[in-house]
PDB file of C-alpha atoms in Angstrom:
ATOM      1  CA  UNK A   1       7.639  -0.103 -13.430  1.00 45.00           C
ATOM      2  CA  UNK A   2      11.134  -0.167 -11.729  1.00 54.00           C
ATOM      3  CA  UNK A   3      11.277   2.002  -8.599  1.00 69.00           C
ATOM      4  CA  UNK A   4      14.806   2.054  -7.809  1.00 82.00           C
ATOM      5  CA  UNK A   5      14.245   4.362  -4.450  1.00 87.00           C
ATOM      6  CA  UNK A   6      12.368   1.332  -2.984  1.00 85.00           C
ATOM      7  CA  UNK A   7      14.634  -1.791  -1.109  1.00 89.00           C
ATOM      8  CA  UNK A   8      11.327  -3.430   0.028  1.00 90.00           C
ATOM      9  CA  UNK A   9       8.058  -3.412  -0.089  1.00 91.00           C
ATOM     10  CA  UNK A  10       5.826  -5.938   2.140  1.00 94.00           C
ATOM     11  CA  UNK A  11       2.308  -6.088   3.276  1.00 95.00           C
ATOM     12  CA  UNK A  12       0.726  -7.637   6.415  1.00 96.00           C
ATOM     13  CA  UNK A  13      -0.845  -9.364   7.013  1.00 97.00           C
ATOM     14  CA  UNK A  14      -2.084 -10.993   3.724  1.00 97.00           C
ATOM     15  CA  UNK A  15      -4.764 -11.831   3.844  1.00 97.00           C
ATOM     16  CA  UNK A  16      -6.285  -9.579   6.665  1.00 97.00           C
ATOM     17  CA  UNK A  17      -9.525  -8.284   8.382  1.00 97.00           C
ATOM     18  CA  UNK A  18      -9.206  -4.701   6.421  1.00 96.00           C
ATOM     19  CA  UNK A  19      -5.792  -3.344   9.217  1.00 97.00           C
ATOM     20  CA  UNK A  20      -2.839  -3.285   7.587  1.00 96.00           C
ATOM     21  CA  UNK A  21       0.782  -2.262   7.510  1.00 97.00           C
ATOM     22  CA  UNK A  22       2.327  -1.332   4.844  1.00 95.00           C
ATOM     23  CA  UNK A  23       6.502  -1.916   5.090  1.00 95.00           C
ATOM     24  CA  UNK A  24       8.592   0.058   3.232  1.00 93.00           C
ATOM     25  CA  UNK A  25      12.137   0.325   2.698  1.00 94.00           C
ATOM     26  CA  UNK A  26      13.557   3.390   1.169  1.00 93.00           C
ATOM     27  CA  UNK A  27      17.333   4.311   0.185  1.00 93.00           C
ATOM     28  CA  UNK A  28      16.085   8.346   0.779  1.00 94.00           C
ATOM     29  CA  UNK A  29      13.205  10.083   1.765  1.00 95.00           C
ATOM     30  CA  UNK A  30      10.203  10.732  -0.507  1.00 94.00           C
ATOM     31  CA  UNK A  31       6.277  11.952  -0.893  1.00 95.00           C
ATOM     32  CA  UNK A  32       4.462   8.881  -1.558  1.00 94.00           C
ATOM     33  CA  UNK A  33       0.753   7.999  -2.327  1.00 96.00           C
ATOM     34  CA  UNK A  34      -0.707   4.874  -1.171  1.00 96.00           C
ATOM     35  CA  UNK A  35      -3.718   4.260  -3.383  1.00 97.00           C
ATOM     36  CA  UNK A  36      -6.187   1.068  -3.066  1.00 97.00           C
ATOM     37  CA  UNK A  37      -8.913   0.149  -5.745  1.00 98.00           C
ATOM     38  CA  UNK A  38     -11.408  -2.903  -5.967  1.00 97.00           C
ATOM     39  CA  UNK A  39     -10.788  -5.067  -9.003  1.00 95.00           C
ATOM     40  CA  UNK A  40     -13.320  -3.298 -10.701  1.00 96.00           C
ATOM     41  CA  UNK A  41     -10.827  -0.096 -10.540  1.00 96.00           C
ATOM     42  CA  UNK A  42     -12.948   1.851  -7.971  1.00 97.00           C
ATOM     43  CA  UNK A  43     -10.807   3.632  -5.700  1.00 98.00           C
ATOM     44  CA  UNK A  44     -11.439   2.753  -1.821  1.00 97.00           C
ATOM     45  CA  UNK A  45      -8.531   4.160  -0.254  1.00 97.00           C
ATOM     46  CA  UNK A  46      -6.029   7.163  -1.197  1.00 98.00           C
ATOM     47  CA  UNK A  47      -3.469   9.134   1.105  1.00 97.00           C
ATOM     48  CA  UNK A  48      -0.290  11.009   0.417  1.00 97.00           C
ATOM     49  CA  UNK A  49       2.886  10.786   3.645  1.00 95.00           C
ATOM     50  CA  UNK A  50       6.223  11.638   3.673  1.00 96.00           C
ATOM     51  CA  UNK A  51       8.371   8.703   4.183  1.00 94.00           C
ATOM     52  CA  UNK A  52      11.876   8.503   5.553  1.00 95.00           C
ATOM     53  CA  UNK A  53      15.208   6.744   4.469  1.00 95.00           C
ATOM     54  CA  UNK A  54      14.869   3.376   5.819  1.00 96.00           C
ATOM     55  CA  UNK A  55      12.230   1.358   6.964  1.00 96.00           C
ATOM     56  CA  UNK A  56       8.806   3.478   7.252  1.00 96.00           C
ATOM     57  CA  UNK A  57       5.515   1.206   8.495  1.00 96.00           C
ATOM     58  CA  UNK A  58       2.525   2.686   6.771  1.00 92.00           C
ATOM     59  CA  UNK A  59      -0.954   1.642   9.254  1.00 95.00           C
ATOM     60  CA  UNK A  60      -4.051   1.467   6.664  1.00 95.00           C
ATOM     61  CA  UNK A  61      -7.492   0.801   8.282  1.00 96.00           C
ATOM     62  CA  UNK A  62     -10.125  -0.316   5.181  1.00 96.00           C
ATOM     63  CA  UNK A  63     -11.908  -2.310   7.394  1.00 96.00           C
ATOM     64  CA  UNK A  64     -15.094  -1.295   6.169  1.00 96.00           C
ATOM     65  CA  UNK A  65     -14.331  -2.585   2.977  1.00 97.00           C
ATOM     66  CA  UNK A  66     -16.727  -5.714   2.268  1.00 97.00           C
ATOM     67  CA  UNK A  67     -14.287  -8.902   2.005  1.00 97.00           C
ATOM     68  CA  UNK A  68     -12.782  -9.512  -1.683  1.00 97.00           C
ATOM     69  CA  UNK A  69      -9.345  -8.858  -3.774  1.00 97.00           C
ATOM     70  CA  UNK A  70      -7.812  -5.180  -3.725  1.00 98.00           C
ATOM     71  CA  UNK A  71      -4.643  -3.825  -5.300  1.00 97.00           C
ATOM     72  CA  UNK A  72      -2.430  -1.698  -3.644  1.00 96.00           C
ATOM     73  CA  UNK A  73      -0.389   1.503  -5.376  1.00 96.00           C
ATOM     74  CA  UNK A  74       2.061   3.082  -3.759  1.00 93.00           C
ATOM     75  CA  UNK A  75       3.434   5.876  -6.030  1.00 93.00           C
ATOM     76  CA  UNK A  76       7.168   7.617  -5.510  1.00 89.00           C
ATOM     77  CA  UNK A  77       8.705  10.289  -7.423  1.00 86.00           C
ATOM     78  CA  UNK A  78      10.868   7.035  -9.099  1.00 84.00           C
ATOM     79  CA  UNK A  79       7.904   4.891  -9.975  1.00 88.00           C
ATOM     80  CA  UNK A  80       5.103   2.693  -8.951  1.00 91.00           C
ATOM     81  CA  UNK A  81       4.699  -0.942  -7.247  1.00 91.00           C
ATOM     82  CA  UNK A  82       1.508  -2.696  -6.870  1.00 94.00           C
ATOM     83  CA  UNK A  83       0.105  -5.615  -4.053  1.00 95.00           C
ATOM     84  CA  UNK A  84      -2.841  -7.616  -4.346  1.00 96.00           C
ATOM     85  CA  UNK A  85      -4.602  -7.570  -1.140  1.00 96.00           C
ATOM     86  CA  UNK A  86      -7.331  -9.877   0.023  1.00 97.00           C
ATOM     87  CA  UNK A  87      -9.853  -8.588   2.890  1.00 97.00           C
ATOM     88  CA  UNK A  88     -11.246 -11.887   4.392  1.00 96.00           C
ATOM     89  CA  UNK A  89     -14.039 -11.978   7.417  1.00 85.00           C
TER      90      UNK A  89
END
């Protein structure tokens, strides 16, 4: 789905021990929900922030997760966008 609010949207690093940032790029500010799920569709991870116009870094810590492939959705009022993540020991 098209999220026009969003310039960018990066992840790093990829793959990683479980600490990540999540870059963002916004043309305005916005509530957002970063959401993370195993590929079975279990959610592992889920937080709401407010992030500013222009470039917000979002820390996430799963590093407790055991090592495999994750997916990453971040939700905006104007949409969603989705990473695969990998979590490698």
């Amino acid at each position: 789905e098209l999220n026009s609010n969003v310039i960018g949207f990066s992840l790093t690093p990829n793959p990683g021990d479980g600490h990540f940032t999540i870059g963002i790029d916004l043309k305005k500010s916005t509530a957002a929900t970063v959401m993370i799920s195993d590929i079975a569709g279990r959610v592992c991870y889920n937080k709401s922030t407010l992030l500013t116009e222009g470039h917000n870094n979002f820390p996430v810590d799963v590093s407790q997760l055991p090592s495999g492939i994750y997916i990453i959705k971040l939700t905006t009022s104007s949409g969603v966008l989705h990473k695969r993540v990998e979590i490698v020991r």
